[in-house]
Each structure stands twice: as structure tokens, then as C-alpha cells.
Amino acid sequence: MAGTGQTARELTGGPAPRVLLHGIWQPVCYHFTYGNLPLQQHVVSEEPIIPDTATASNAAIASEAQMKVLSTPDVLVIILSQLPHSSLLKAKLVNKTWAGVFENVEIQASLFVRPRPKESALYTETYSDLLINKFLTWPTNPAEYEDKHHSWQWRQLLVCQPPVEALEIVQQVNQRFGGTLEFRTIIPRPGGLRMGFLYDAIRYWHQVENSSVELLWNRKTGDFTDSMRIYPDGSNYKTLDDKPCVTIWGKTGVGCGQYGGRLDEIANRPMWALACTACEKDDVTLIDEAIQGALQKNYLSEQEILKLYSGIAIRKNSTKVLTHLIKHHSLSVESLNPADVAREGIPSKEIVATLLANGWDINARDESTTGPKAEPFLWHVVKDIDMVAWCLEHGASVHPKVTTSHRSCQQILEKAAASATVATFELLRSKGAPLGWRSLHRAVQLTTDYQPGRGESDGGEDERVKEYRLDRARKYEERMAMVRHLVDVVGINVNALDQPVGANLQGRWGTPICYVPRAYETEMDFGLYRDTRELTWFLLDRGADPTRALELAKEVFENERFVDDVEEWTAKQLR
């Protein structure tokens, strides 16, 4: 990893671990502990910042002095910058005067968008109440990671103020026959550690390193992770330039059936580079040299090396190298599960044809894991209608193998409803694909991940922000088109349940409209909640019962905007 410094220390005696290749074993769920979350310095009031009109009309009229204070930008900045993150976002909606101070550096710092100036009177340790709450509902299985689509604005938020400028990763490897090794990596984050980078790092540690994760707060790089352990060759890692950090503490085990993270590229980087060159040139001679060099290092078995290098060949569309690995090195095509073949995006048709010509089963499922990674290849390429059509012509089935219920594998139309176009959905339906329990539910759920277009900006918009905004608007329209199609054309009941009566499956909320109020991710540029009015009103117009959804909005998701949308729709019906 570029720009990092890595050290390793022995906590007790024992040989260095041999870590198995990623892909051999996958956990059903991930272990995540958010640690001792920092205490909030703010107590969030349940009362609104400004009383509503009806209440205000019965209260005493604010004095002229109060109005003057609340209309003075400098004073207003001082007051608003002391609010907790969640309340400050609501304050932006009060009036134009209040919204006008939101470019102030102190307000931006209180929104966790930019670092707080060192000369600021508020230069004290502060954490966002909104972000801290996210750690309480962190993904703990592959399906939950699949469903998470955090916004660009959310990913840019600082983890804390003042920002920590280092992420420390500590991997503790417990060896079965004695000894514990500890690997430390310090990743500098100039400008501050942001939520997107921390999220990606934890996800990598879960899905690639197959490691449990615990977050450690209020510490500096080099601090002990476990006060009960000692280092035989010294007291600690402390140095003069240690910085405040957040630490990801991962624990793995090796030996006798225990699996840890991977050492593939790290263990043998020169041979990895040679294998990449071989695949870029589609040169079988160079790939033979890379295999022999890796075998001499004795880090991985031959089949592990072949699987690793086949992944490079797939990504780089190296059909000659892939064929050579299968025919001359006995690469087992059965070892290439669907997720491996589609790991870096949709592979070329030539690569898939090469695999099929050598006995690869396009309908196979990965029985070593569950969730989205276990799904057949067609499920992984459903976003590409050309590849879907090609796969159907070459033997792909719309019925998942080795499944006795919807618990084992979601139906292909459920996947298509969430991420494909209407044309792809209808192509699959024409082949006899069943709807499953949650086609409409998944379409509604994914629609809430995007934001409807709001026309042209007033100018001065950063190009990246503009591109991001327009892309979200395009995806929103695509998903809304799917929702309309499922209800108005396919005829799915808007009050259909998402599981059999009496079942209690994880992540199921009820009818399709119950999936709307979960759209609670903070949107810095677009308001406190994602705008789901059009989606909500469409479902209500078609007869959706909002009773359970309102309970979830109030008691679970605290989504006030959804409640307002339902109330406004109801009031409109009474006029």
C-alpha cells in the first residue's frame, strides 16, 4: 500500500505464519466491535431548533434584540457552530440568513467537512453524533456490505475534530502452537482521516483479510493494543513523532485449519509484477517464469499460485495465459468460483468462453460461503445486458442451483430489480425467471440510495461534485423506472410481504414502503435526508399502507422527512 510504513513485532515465540490465499475460505459473518466510542460533548435536545408556526403563534413574540442577534452573521456563526452535527444540518433549513453562513470555516468544521483551524476557540476533541451512530449499525455480513451505498458527501466527512492524520492498522496473528505476531501499518492521512477511507479499510479487513475488527479510539500510533501482552525485545513502539490516530485492530489465526489474511502480492511482489507483465503481453513463457519463481519462494502451494495468477489473466483478458494455466499447469477450473471470475468487474466474453471451453460451470454456486458472493455468475453480471444475453445463449440458467428456499440465494429478478435496467429485467423474465419475494422491495430500497435531479446549479460547482450529482440523478431515474414498471406493468402488490408469514429473516422490514424511511444517510449538499417524496407518494398513490413504515420512521430510523411526506400526502387527499 503506497505511502504506508509497516513494522512487525513478536509478542511471544514461534515461527512466522504461513497465511492462506484469499478465496479458499470465506466467513458467513464478520466480527466487528466499535470499541469504546468517544462520549459526545453535546446533548441533543428533542425539541426543534425553531418552533413550528402553529406553536409560535401562541408564544410571546421574540424581542427585537433576539431577532437582531439571530440575524447577525458573526454572532450566528458562534451560536450555530456549537450545535451537534445533526441539529446543525436542520438549522440550514430555517431561513436564507442561516443558510448563508454555512460556508463559514467554523460551520464547515462543525459539519465535519473541513479541519477546524488551530486558532479556533472550539479547537477541542469533538465527534459527530451522526457518524458515531453509524458505527452501531456497521455491516457484519457480505449481504449488508452489498446493500450499503454511502454517498460521496458522507465519505468526505472527517471522522473527528481536530482531524486525526493517521490510520493505524494492527494485525495480531495467533499461531496454534504458540506465539503471537503483531504487524503494524501506519497510513498517513494528510488533511484528516475521512469516513470513506475508514469504511473501505474496515471492509477490506473483513472481506479480504477475513479478520475480526475492533476500533480503538483516543490513542496515538505505537500505543499498546492489549495491556496484558509484552514485547520480548522492547517495551513498545513509541517514537517521538507518534501522532493521534484511529486504530483498526484485527485478529487472525493460522495453522491446522485456521485461516488468516492473504500474503499473496505482499509475500512475493517481484513474481507478482512478472505475472502482471506476462498477462499484459499474453505471454505464456513469462507466466511460466513467474510460477517457477513463486514456487521457489515456497510461500504458496502450486494451486494457490495458479489461482492467483489466473485472476490476473482474467482481469487483463489474457486468454492464452489462462488456457496455458488450465492445460499445462492443471489449474482446476472448479476452483474459480463466480465471484473470483467477476471480482474486478465484468470479464470479457472471450475469457468466459475460454473457461466454458475448459469445463467451467457457468451455473455453479460457491458453496464455501453465503450471500452475494455465493451467487451464480449470471447474478454478478446482471448490470450488463449484453453479457446477460450472451450468458443466456451459452447455457446460463435463471434458476439458481443447490437451493431449497429463497434463504439460500436471492432470485435473479430480485437482483435485477435492484441494479439492472427494465430491459434486462424483462429479458430475464422472458426466460422464466421467478419474481421471488423481494423484487419490488429491492427496487424501492435501491431507489432510496440515489437523489433526484434538481436542475442546473447556480454556477461555481466543483466538477467532481457536479459529475457525482448528475450520476446520482441518472441512477435515481433508472431505479424509479424499475419501481413504476414492477407496479404498473408487472403488477406486483405494493403491500406484498418480503418473507413468508411466520419467518423472521434478518434485514426484512415488511412491505415495500417500509424500505423507504431507511434512507437516513446524511447528505451535506442536499439536506438532512435523501429526498424520497416522489417514491413515497407513488407507492401511496398505488395503495400502499404506511402504518408500519411510519412506526419504523419514528422509532427505528428517526426519519422525520418521511413522516412529513406521508402527512402531506394524507392532507392532500382530504382537500
mmCIF file with all atom_site columns, C-alpha atoms in Angstrom, residues 11-18 172-182 251-260:
data_model
loop_
_atom_site.group_PDB
_atom_site.id
_atom_site.type_symbol
_atom_site.label_atom_id
_atom_site.label_alt_id
_atom_site.label_comp_id
_atom_site.label_asym_id
_atom_site.label_entity_id
_atom_site.label_seq_id
_atom_site.pdbx_PDB_ins_code
_atom_site.Cartn_x
_atom_site.Cartn_y
_atom_site.Cartn_z
_atom_site.occupancy
_atom_site.B_iso_or_equiv
_atom_site.pdbx_formal_charge
_atom_site.auth_seq_id
_atom_site.auth_comp_id
_atom_site.auth_asym_id
_atom_site.auth_atom_id
_atom_site.pdbx_PDB_model_num
ATOM 1  C CA . LEU A 1 11  ? 4.697  -10.797 21.140 1.00 0.00 ? 11  LEU A CA 1
ATOM 2  C CA . THR A 1 12  ? 5.747  -14.362 22.057 1.00 0.00 ? 12  THR A CA 1
ATOM 3  C CA . GLY A 1 13  ? 7.941  -17.013 20.482 1.00 0.00 ? 13  GLY A CA 1
ATOM 4  C CA . GLY A 1 14  ? 7.129  -19.006 17.377 1.00 0.00 ? 14  GLY A CA 1
ATOM 5  C CA . PRO A 1 15  ? 7.772  -19.148 13.617 1.00 0.00 ? 15  PRO A CA 1
ATOM 6  C CA . ALA A 1 16  ? 6.341  -16.627 11.151 1.00 0.00 ? 16  ALA A CA 1
ATOM 7  C CA . PRO A 1 17  ? 2.889  -17.622 9.931  1.00 0.00 ? 17  PRO A CA 1
ATOM 8  C CA . ARG A 1 18  ? 2.074  -19.039 6.519  1.00 0.00 ? 18  ARG A CA 1
ATOM 9  C CA . GLN A 1 172 ? -2.454 -9.757  15.563 1.00 0.00 ? 172 GLN A CA 1
ATOM 10 C CA . VAL A 1 173 ? -1.777 -13.281 14.279 1.00 0.00 ? 173 VAL A CA 1
ATOM 11 C CA . ASN A 1 174 ? -2.205 -16.042 16.845 1.00 0.00 ? 174 ASN A CA 1
ATOM 12 C CA . GLN A 1 175 ? -0.329 -19.242 15.991 1.00 0.00 ? 175 GLN A CA 1
ATOM 13 C CA . ARG A 1 176 ? -1.867 -22.516 17.026 1.00 0.00 ? 176 ARG A CA 1
ATOM 14 C CA . PHE A 1 177 ? 1.293  -23.971 18.520 1.00 0.00 ? 177 PHE A CA 1
ATOM 15 C CA . GLY A 1 178 ? 2.363  -20.950 20.482 1.00 0.00 ? 178 GLY A CA 1
ATOM 16 C CA . GLY A 1 179 ? 3.382  -17.408 19.737 1.00 0.00 ? 179 GLY A CA 1
ATOM 17 C CA . THR A 1 180 ? 1.663  -14.277 18.558 1.00 0.00 ? 180 THR A CA 1
ATOM 18 C CA . LEU A 1 181 ? 2.922  -11.984 15.835 1.00 0.00 ? 181 LEU A CA 1
ATOM 19 C CA . GLU A 1 182 ? 1.841  -8.391  15.510 1.00 0.00 ? 182 GLU A CA 1
ATOM 20 C CA . LYS A 1 251 ? -7.102 -10.679 14.924 1.00 0.00 ? 251 LYS A CA 1
ATOM 21 C CA . THR A 1 252 ? -6.495 -13.812 12.875 1.00 0.00 ? 252 THR A CA 1
ATOM 22 C CA . GLY A 1 253 ? -5.198 -17.306 13.492 1.00 0.00 ? 253 GLY A CA 1
ATOM 23 C CA . VAL A 1 254 ? -3.109 -19.706 11.405 1.00 0.00 ? 254 VAL A CA 1
ATOM 24 C CA . GLY A 1 255 ? -2.344 -23.400 11.482 1.00 0.00 ? 255 GLY A CA 1
ATOM 25 C CA . CYS A 1 256 ? -4.378 -26.619 11.487 1.00 0.00 ? 256 CYS A CA 1
ATOM 26 C CA . GLY A 1 257 ? -7.428 -25.367 9.680  1.00 0.00 ? 257 GLY A CA 1
ATOM 27 C CA . GLN A 1 258 ? -7.367 -21.796 10.960 1.00 0.00 ? 258 GLN A CA 1
ATOM 28 C CA . TYR A 1 259 ? -7.258 -19.161 8.278  1.00 0.00 ? 259 TYR A CA 1
ATOM 29 C CA . GLY A 1 260 ? -5.946 -15.660 8.350  1.00 0.00 ? 260 GLY A CA 1
#
